Amino acid sequence: MDTPAVPMPKDEQERQILDRLTVIRDKLLLLKRDRTKYIRSQDVMVLYDQLVDQVKQLNEIRKGEHKGENRLDRVLESCLQLISLFFMTIGRTNDVPAAYALTSTIKRLLDHLTEARLFSPKDLDSISNTLGKLDGILKNADSAHSPYLVELLAHREALCKSMLANLRKQLDQLDEPLQATYERLISIMRSMSLANTKSKFSVNEVQKFIAKLKEIEGSMVDGKFVDAEGKELRGSDVVSELLKRCLMWSNIVIERKGEIPEAFQDKYNILINIRNELEKLSITQAWSLRETDLYDFQRELDKIDESRVDGNWLDQDGKPAELYVQRTLLYLIRRSYGYIYYLMNSSEPVSEALLPIYNQLQTLKRCLIEVKNSGGVSSVRELYPYSMKLNSIDNMRVDGKFMVGDDIPEGQGSVTELLAECFDLNYELRVAAEESEGSGKESGKDSGKQSGTESPAPQGTA
């Protein structure tokens, strides 16, 4: 976005739009960096309306014709990316703008899967499901959103679906028994790459993966994968080639032991830090993630990814990185994009202002389900802590709404629905406990009656 290599627009009207978009982008960045208060919907919508107005003007100027990328396109991309993440942050995850950042990440993932030729059915299934959700969002788009944005996202989605279909064709070339072997090899390759980027390299860990590769190699007959009748399976050559790649990579990893040449150490350190930070967020995201923070990670990753020349990085002397360095850096980039995709996909339809309440209710729900699955409670008294917490959250509502100051944050329906689910679970457990206590008292009375009316045994008998 800031590189001089991207030319300024030649058209005077485009220059004016660029100036206005730059102001919008800077306002979005300032809003993103302000951690003193939560992000309000009204603040985001003002900037969104301004952005849509500039997009409309740009569309009218270009009239569908675009002669090469310029600085305006880069700034517009940043604005759209930021506004998309803001929509996630305020809980409007099912609105059209929220889909923009997700399609960007999906496109990156598909580009890398296509380039690496290393992917499993699970990778494709996850992306397919997400594209299905985005399809629903676009079909339900209302007139409040820019037709240009809807059209842009529809085009992006169609492109992603086309790329996905091409990747599926490659997997369809494998007979079913080989698909499991192929997926296992992908898992081993990624596990070795993970071991290669740990702070402390473990030879023993990599040796275990090599043993698994040898086991798969041992199942081959004359260098081919065959069925029970000895007939070569369809796709045997593809899986054989992947096995060779895995074995070669394992030898390189063992030889290099995680050591990166000084010329690429800076890039490696940046990518390791990004990967580690995103990994932490993936564990604590319910409590610590503000979706707009992902923008900085994305921008840094994009910058490093796009600095490649013919798919590889160059050192200060213009020499390309050796295979070991190239694969290690690419693994870290792809892993990081994968975390960003997961975090965006996990974004809850709740404003960050309501997330503390929402997360508490999520925890309460999990606890109540766990109690129910483990046989319930023996007395109503055991439910008091849950009941008190639920009532305290319920009492926070004002006229049925959760307020923050004078604001009504997005996500009221999701929080209220979750609160109702917790109350229902608590009620079920209470009823079951009362019935259990009641039946216990009845059985106690019955046994008392029986002991009081029992005829004494005749004397002289034992």
Short mmCIF file of N, CA and C in Angstrom, two decimals, residues 253-385:
data_model
loop_
_atom_site.label_atom_id
_atom_site.label_comp_id
_atom_site.label_asym_id
_atom_site.label_seq_id
_atom_site.Cartn_x
_atom_site.Cartn_y
_atom_site.Cartn_z
N VAL A 253 15.38 -31.81 6.93
CA VAL A 253 15.06 -31.31 8.28
C VAL A 253 16.04 -31.86 9.30
N ILE A 254 16.33 -33.16 9.22
CA ILE A 254 17.29 -33.79 10.14
C ILE A 254 18.68 -33.17 9.99
N GLU A 255 19.03 -32.89 8.75
CA GLU A 255 20.36 -32.34 8.47
C GLU A 255 20.50 -30.90 8.98
N ARG A 256 19.44 -30.08 8.78
CA ARG A 256 19.54 -28.65 9.11
C ARG A 256 19.19 -28.34 10.56
N LYS A 257 18.36 -29.17 11.18
CA LYS A 257 18.03 -29.02 12.61
C LYS A 257 17.51 -27.62 12.98
N GLY A 258 16.69 -27.05 12.11
CA GLY A 258 16.05 -25.77 12.42
C GLY A 258 16.92 -24.54 12.27
N GLU A 259 18.12 -24.69 11.70
CA GLU A 259 19.04 -23.56 11.55
C GLU A 259 18.73 -22.79 10.25
N ILE A 260 18.45 -21.50 10.39
CA ILE A 260 18.14 -20.65 9.23
C ILE A 260 19.32 -19.74 8.94
N PRO A 261 19.76 -19.62 7.68
CA PRO A 261 20.87 -18.72 7.33
C PRO A 261 20.58 -17.28 7.75
N GLU A 262 21.64 -16.56 8.07
CA GLU A 262 21.50 -15.20 8.57
C GLU A 262 20.78 -14.28 7.58
N ALA A 263 20.96 -14.52 6.29
CA ALA A 263 20.34 -13.67 5.26
C ALA A 263 18.82 -13.67 5.34
N PHE A 264 18.24 -14.75 5.87
CA PHE A 264 16.77 -14.85 5.95
C PHE A 264 16.28 -14.93 7.40
N GLN A 265 17.17 -14.66 8.34
CA GLN A 265 16.82 -14.78 9.76
C GLN A 265 15.75 -13.77 10.16
N ASP A 266 15.84 -12.54 9.63
CA ASP A 266 14.86 -11.51 10.01
C ASP A 266 13.45 -11.91 9.59
N LYS A 267 13.31 -12.37 8.34
CA LYS A 267 11.98 -12.81 7.87
C LYS A 267 11.48 -13.98 8.72
N TYR A 268 12.38 -14.90 9.01
CA TYR A 268 12.02 -16.07 9.81
C TYR A 268 11.52 -15.65 11.19
N ASN A 269 12.23 -14.73 11.84
CA ASN A 269 11.84 -14.27 13.18
C ASN A 269 10.47 -13.60 13.17
N ILE A 270 10.24 -12.77 12.14
CA ILE A 270 8.94 -12.09 12.03
C ILE A 270 7.82 -13.13 11.89
N LEU A 271 8.04 -14.11 11.01
CA LEU A 271 7.00 -15.13 10.77
C LEU A 271 6.78 -16.03 11.98
N ILE A 272 7.86 -16.35 12.69
CA ILE A 272 7.72 -17.16 13.90
C ILE A 272 6.88 -16.42 14.94
N ASN A 273 7.16 -15.12 15.11
CA ASN A 273 6.41 -14.32 16.09
C ASN A 273 4.94 -14.22 15.71
N ILE A 274 4.66 -14.01 14.41
CA ILE A 274 3.27 -13.94 13.95
C ILE A 274 2.57 -15.27 14.20
N ARG A 275 3.23 -16.36 13.81
CA ARG A 275 2.63 -17.70 14.01
C ARG A 275 2.33 -17.95 15.49
N ASN A 276 3.27 -17.62 16.35
CA ASN A 276 3.10 -17.87 17.79
C ASN A 276 1.99 -17.01 18.39
N GLU A 277 1.92 -15.74 17.96
CA GLU A 277 0.87 -14.85 18.47
C GLU A 277 -0.51 -15.33 18.03
N LEU A 278 -0.62 -15.73 16.78
CA LEU A 278 -1.91 -16.22 16.28
C LEU A 278 -2.30 -17.53 16.95
N GLU A 279 -1.30 -18.35 17.24
CA GLU A 279 -1.58 -19.62 17.94
C GLU A 279 -2.15 -19.35 19.32
N LYS A 280 -1.57 -18.37 20.02
CA LYS A 280 -2.10 -18.00 21.35
C LYS A 280 -3.54 -17.50 21.24
N LEU A 281 -3.78 -16.64 20.23
CA LEU A 281 -5.12 -16.11 20.04
C LEU A 281 -6.13 -17.20 19.73
N SER A 282 -5.69 -18.23 19.02
CA SER A 282 -6.61 -19.33 18.67
C SER A 282 -7.04 -20.10 19.91
N ILE A 283 -6.24 -20.03 20.97
CA ILE A 283 -6.57 -20.73 22.22
C ILE A 283 -7.42 -19.83 23.12
N THR A 284 -7.09 -18.53 23.14
CA THR A 284 -7.77 -17.61 24.07
C THR A 284 -8.69 -16.63 23.35
N GLN A 285 -9.01 -16.91 22.08
CA GLN A 285 -9.71 -15.92 21.25
C GLN A 285 -11.04 -15.45 21.83
N ALA A 286 -11.75 -16.31 22.55
CA ALA A 286 -13.04 -15.91 23.10
C ALA A 286 -12.89 -14.75 24.06
N TRP A 287 -11.73 -14.65 24.73
CA TRP A 287 -11.55 -13.63 25.75
C TRP A 287 -10.63 -12.49 25.32
N SER A 288 -9.79 -12.72 24.32
CA SER A 288 -8.74 -11.73 24.05
C SER A 288 -8.71 -11.18 22.63
N LEU A 289 -9.52 -11.72 21.73
CA LEU A 289 -9.42 -11.32 20.33
C LEU A 289 -10.33 -10.13 20.00
N ARG A 290 -9.73 -9.13 19.39
CA ARG A 290 -10.49 -8.07 18.71
C ARG A 290 -10.18 -8.27 17.23
N GLU A 291 -11.18 -8.61 16.46
CA GLU A 291 -10.95 -9.02 15.07
C GLU A 291 -10.13 -8.01 14.27
N THR A 292 -10.26 -6.73 14.58
CA THR A 292 -9.50 -5.72 13.85
C THR A 292 -7.99 -5.90 14.03
N ASP A 293 -7.58 -6.58 15.10
CA ASP A 293 -6.14 -6.82 15.31
C ASP A 293 -5.56 -7.72 14.21
N LEU A 294 -6.42 -8.51 13.58
CA LEU A 294 -5.95 -9.41 12.53
C LEU A 294 -5.41 -8.65 11.32
N TYR A 295 -5.84 -7.40 11.17
CA TYR A 295 -5.40 -6.59 10.03
C TYR A 295 -3.87 -6.46 9.99
N ASP A 296 -3.27 -6.18 11.16
CA ASP A 296 -1.81 -6.01 11.22
C ASP A 296 -1.08 -7.29 10.84
N PHE A 297 -1.60 -8.43 11.35
CA PHE A 297 -0.99 -9.72 11.00
C PHE A 297 -1.09 -9.97 9.50
N GLN A 298 -2.30 -9.73 8.95
CA GLN A 298 -2.51 -9.95 7.51
C GLN A 298 -1.58 -9.09 6.67
N ARG A 299 -1.47 -7.83 7.06
CA ARG A 299 -0.67 -6.90 6.26
C ARG A 299 0.80 -7.32 6.24
N GLU A 300 1.30 -7.76 7.40
CA GLU A 300 2.70 -8.20 7.49
C GLU A 300 2.91 -9.47 6.67
N LEU A 301 1.97 -10.40 6.77
CA LEU A 301 2.07 -11.65 6.01
C LEU A 301 2.01 -11.38 4.50
N ASP A 302 1.06 -10.53 4.10
CA ASP A 302 0.92 -10.21 2.68
C ASP A 302 2.20 -9.59 2.14
N LYS A 303 2.80 -8.72 2.94
CA LYS A 303 4.02 -8.02 2.51
C LYS A 303 5.15 -9.03 2.25
N ILE A 304 5.31 -9.98 3.18
CA ILE A 304 6.38 -10.98 3.02
C ILE A 304 6.05 -11.95 1.89
N ASP A 305 4.79 -12.35 1.81
CA ASP A 305 4.36 -13.29 0.77
C ASP A 305 4.55 -12.69 -0.63
N GLU A 306 4.19 -11.40 -0.75
CA GLU A 306 4.26 -10.74 -2.06
C GLU A 306 5.67 -10.28 -2.43
N SER A 307 6.61 -10.42 -1.49
CA SER A 307 7.99 -10.03 -1.81
C SER A 307 8.74 -11.13 -2.54
N ARG A 308 8.07 -12.26 -2.77
CA ARG A 308 8.71 -13.36 -3.49
C ARG A 308 8.90 -13.03 -4.97
N VAL A 309 9.93 -13.57 -5.55
CA VAL A 309 10.20 -13.42 -6.98
C VAL A 309 10.18 -14.81 -7.59
N ASP A 310 9.23 -15.06 -8.49
CA ASP A 310 9.06 -16.40 -9.07
C ASP A 310 8.89 -17.46 -7.97
N GLY A 311 8.14 -17.11 -6.94
CA GLY A 311 7.81 -18.06 -5.88
C GLY A 311 8.84 -18.21 -4.79
N ASN A 312 9.94 -17.43 -4.87
CA ASN A 312 11.00 -17.59 -3.86
C ASN A 312 11.48 -16.22 -3.39
N TRP A 313 12.18 -16.22 -2.26
CA TRP A 313 12.74 -14.99 -1.73
C TRP A 313 14.20 -14.86 -2.17
N LEU A 314 14.64 -13.63 -2.27
CA LEU A 314 16.03 -13.36 -2.66
C LEU A 314 16.78 -12.73 -1.48
N ASP A 315 18.07 -13.04 -1.36
CA ASP A 315 18.88 -12.39 -0.34
C ASP A 315 19.38 -11.04 -0.86
N GLN A 316 20.26 -10.37 -0.10
CA GLN A 316 20.74 -9.04 -0.49
C GLN A 316 21.49 -9.06 -1.83
N ASP A 317 22.06 -10.20 -2.16
CA ASP A 317 22.81 -10.31 -3.42
C ASP A 317 21.95 -10.79 -4.59
N GLY A 318 20.67 -10.93 -4.35
CA GLY A 318 19.76 -11.37 -5.41
C GLY A 318 19.73 -12.86 -5.64
N LYS A 319 20.35 -13.63 -4.71
CA LYS A 319 20.35 -15.09 -4.85
C LYS A 319 19.08 -15.67 -4.18
N PRO A 320 18.42 -16.62 -4.87
CA PRO A 320 17.21 -17.20 -4.29
C PRO A 320 17.52 -18.07 -3.07
N ALA A 321 16.53 -18.14 -2.17
CA ALA A 321 16.69 -18.97 -0.97
C ALA A 321 16.74 -20.43 -1.36
N GLU A 322 17.55 -21.21 -0.64
CA GLU A 322 17.61 -22.65 -0.89
C GLU A 322 16.28 -23.30 -0.51
N LEU A 323 16.07 -24.51 -0.98
CA LEU A 323 14.80 -25.21 -0.79
C LEU A 323 14.39 -25.26 0.68
N TYR A 324 15.33 -25.54 1.58
CA TYR A 324 15.02 -25.66 3.01
C TYR A 324 14.43 -24.35 3.55
N VAL A 325 15.06 -23.25 3.21
CA VAL A 325 14.59 -21.94 3.69
C VAL A 325 13.24 -21.60 3.07
N GLN A 326 13.11 -21.84 1.77
CA GLN A 326 11.86 -21.54 1.07
C GLN A 326 10.69 -22.29 1.70
N ARG A 327 10.86 -23.58 1.90
CA ARG A 327 9.76 -24.39 2.45
C ARG A 327 9.45 -24.01 3.89
N THR A 328 10.47 -23.69 4.66
CA THR A 328 10.25 -23.33 6.06
C THR A 328 9.46 -22.03 6.17
N LEU A 329 9.85 -21.02 5.38
CA LEU A 329 9.14 -19.74 5.41
C LEU A 329 7.71 -19.89 4.88
N LEU A 330 7.56 -20.67 3.81
CA LEU A 330 6.22 -20.87 3.25
C LEU A 330 5.31 -21.60 4.25
N TYR A 331 5.87 -22.56 4.96
CA TYR A 331 5.07 -23.27 5.98
C TYR A 331 4.55 -22.28 7.03
N LEU A 332 5.42 -21.39 7.50
CA LEU A 332 5.02 -20.43 8.53
C LEU A 332 3.96 -19.47 8.01
N ILE A 333 4.10 -19.03 6.75
CA ILE A 333 3.10 -18.14 6.16
C ILE A 333 1.76 -18.85 6.05
N ARG A 334 1.79 -20.07 5.54
CA ARG A 334 0.53 -20.81 5.35
C ARG A 334 -0.13 -21.16 6.67
N ARG A 335 0.68 -21.52 7.63
CA ARG A 335 0.14 -21.82 8.97
C ARG A 335 -0.52 -20.59 9.56
N SER A 336 0.09 -19.43 9.38
CA SER A 336 -0.45 -18.18 9.92
C SER A 336 -1.75 -17.80 9.23
N TYR A 337 -1.79 -17.93 7.91
CA TYR A 337 -3.05 -17.67 7.20
C TYR A 337 -4.15 -18.63 7.68
N GLY A 338 -3.75 -19.86 7.97
CA GLY A 338 -4.71 -20.85 8.47
C GLY A 338 -5.30 -20.42 9.81
N TYR A 339 -4.46 -19.88 10.70
CA TYR A 339 -4.95 -19.38 11.99
C TYR A 339 -5.89 -18.19 11.80
N ILE A 340 -5.54 -17.28 10.88
CA ILE A 340 -6.40 -16.12 10.63
C ILE A 340 -7.76 -16.57 10.11
N TYR A 341 -7.74 -17.54 9.21
CA TYR A 341 -8.99 -18.10 8.68
C TYR A 341 -9.83 -18.69 9.82
N TYR A 342 -9.20 -19.43 10.71
CA TYR A 342 -9.92 -20.04 11.84
C TYR A 342 -10.51 -18.97 12.75
N LEU A 343 -9.73 -17.94 13.05
CA LEU A 343 -10.18 -16.88 13.96
C LEU A 343 -11.34 -16.08 13.36
N MET A 344 -11.27 -15.81 12.05
CA MET A 344 -12.39 -15.12 11.40
C MET A 344 -13.64 -15.99 11.40
N ASN A 345 -13.44 -17.25 11.12
CA ASN A 345 -14.57 -18.19 11.06
C ASN A 345 -15.22 -18.37 12.42
N SER A 346 -14.43 -18.19 13.48
CA SER A 346 -14.93 -18.39 14.85
C SER A 346 -15.54 -17.13 15.44
N SER A 347 -15.52 -16.04 14.69
CA SER A 347 -16.04 -14.77 15.20
C SER A 347 -17.53 -14.90 15.55
N GLU A 348 -17.87 -14.52 16.77
CA GLU A 348 -19.25 -14.64 17.24
C GLU A 348 -20.08 -13.43 16.79
N PRO A 349 -21.37 -13.64 16.54
CA PRO A 349 -22.23 -12.52 16.12
C PRO A 349 -22.63 -11.64 17.31
N VAL A 350 -21.63 -11.20 18.04
CA VAL A 350 -21.85 -10.41 19.26
C VAL A 350 -20.81 -9.30 19.32
N SER A 351 -21.24 -8.10 19.68
CA SER A 351 -20.32 -6.98 19.82
C SER A 351 -19.30 -7.26 20.91
N GLU A 352 -18.09 -6.69 20.77
CA GLU A 352 -17.07 -6.92 21.79
C GLU A 352 -17.52 -6.38 23.14
N ALA A 353 -18.48 -5.43 23.16
CA ALA A 353 -18.99 -4.89 24.42
C ALA A 353 -19.76 -5.96 25.20
N LEU A 354 -20.39 -6.89 24.47
CA LEU A 354 -21.18 -7.95 25.12
C LEU A 354 -20.41 -9.25 25.26
N LEU A 355 -19.22 -9.33 24.69
CA LEU A 355 -18.46 -10.58 24.72
C LEU A 355 -18.18 -11.10 26.13
N PRO A 356 -17.84 -10.23 27.11
CA PRO A 356 -17.62 -10.76 28.47
C PRO A 356 -18.84 -11.52 29.01
N ILE A 357 -20.04 -10.96 28.78
CA ILE A 357 -21.27 -11.64 29.22
C ILE A 357 -21.49 -12.91 28.42
N TYR A 358 -21.32 -12.80 27.11
CA TYR A 358 -21.52 -13.95 26.21
C TYR A 358 -20.58 -15.10 26.57
N ASN A 359 -19.32 -14.77 26.84
CA ASN A 359 -18.34 -15.80 27.18
C ASN A 359 -18.65 -16.46 28.52
N GLN A 360 -19.12 -15.66 29.49
CA GLN A 360 -19.52 -16.24 30.78
C GLN A 360 -20.67 -17.23 30.60
N LEU A 361 -21.62 -16.85 29.75
CA LEU A 361 -22.76 -17.74 29.50
C LEU A 361 -22.34 -19.00 28.76
N GLN A 362 -21.38 -18.86 27.84
CA GLN A 362 -20.85 -20.03 27.14
C GLN A 362 -20.22 -21.00 28.13
N THR A 363 -19.46 -20.46 29.07
CA THR A 363 -18.82 -21.29 30.11
C THR A 363 -19.87 -21.95 30.99
N LEU A 364 -20.87 -21.16 31.39
CA LEU A 364 -21.95 -21.71 32.22
C LEU A 364 -22.68 -22.83 31.50
N LYS A 365 -22.96 -22.63 30.22
CA LYS A 365 -23.66 -23.66 29.45
C LYS A 365 -22.86 -24.95 29.39
N ARG A 366 -21.53 -24.81 29.14
CA ARG A 366 -20.68 -26.01 29.09
C ARG A 366 -20.69 -26.74 30.44
N CYS A 367 -20.63 -25.97 31.53
CA CYS A 367 -20.64 -26.58 32.87
C CYS A 367 -21.96 -27.31 33.13
N LEU A 368 -23.07 -26.68 32.79
CA LEU A 368 -24.38 -27.29 33.03
C LEU A 368 -24.57 -28.55 32.19
N ILE A 369 -24.09 -28.52 30.94
CA ILE A 369 -24.17 -29.71 30.09
C ILE A 369 -23.31 -30.83 30.66
N GLU A 370 -22.13 -30.47 31.16
CA GLU A 370 -21.24 -31.46 31.78
C GLU A 370 -21.89 -32.09 33.00
N VAL A 371 -22.54 -31.25 33.83
CA VAL A 371 -23.25 -31.76 35.02
C VAL A 371 -24.37 -32.70 34.61
N LYS A 372 -25.11 -32.31 33.56
CA LYS A 372 -26.23 -33.14 33.08
C LYS A 372 -25.73 -34.47 32.55
N ASN A 373 -24.65 -34.44 31.76
CA ASN A 373 -24.11 -35.67 31.17
C ASN A 373 -23.49 -36.60 32.20
N SER A 374 -23.06 -36.04 33.32
CA SER A 374 -22.43 -36.88 34.36
C SER A 374 -23.44 -37.38 35.39
N GLY A 375 -24.75 -37.23 35.10
CA GLY A 375 -25.77 -37.79 35.99
C GLY A 375 -26.56 -36.79 36.79
N GLY A 376 -26.33 -35.51 36.59
CA GLY A 376 -27.08 -34.48 37.30
C GLY A 376 -26.56 -34.23 38.70
N VAL A 377 -27.38 -33.59 39.52
CA VAL A 377 -26.99 -33.27 40.91
C VAL A 377 -27.86 -34.07 41.87
N SER A 378 -27.33 -34.26 43.08
CA SER A 378 -28.08 -35.05 44.07
C SER A 378 -29.06 -34.20 44.86
N SER A 379 -28.83 -32.86 44.87
CA SER A 379 -29.76 -31.97 45.58
C SER A 379 -29.82 -30.62 44.86
N VAL A 380 -30.94 -29.92 45.08
CA VAL A 380 -31.13 -28.62 44.46
C VAL A 380 -30.06 -27.63 44.94
N ARG A 381 -29.60 -27.82 46.16
CA ARG A 381 -28.60 -26.91 46.75
C ARG A 381 -27.34 -26.82 45.87
N GLU A 382 -26.98 -27.91 45.20
CA GLU A 382 -25.77 -27.91 44.36
C GLU A 382 -25.89 -26.98 43.15
N LEU A 383 -27.13 -26.61 42.80
CA LEU A 383 -27.35 -25.73 41.66
C LEU A 383 -27.35 -24.25 42.04
N TYR A 384 -27.27 -23.94 43.34
CA TYR A 384 -27.32 -22.55 43.78
C TYR A 384 -26.29 -21.65 43.09
N PRO A 385 -25.01 -22.08 42.98
CA PRO A 385 -24.02 -21.19 42.33
C PRO A 385 -24.40 -20.84 40.89
#
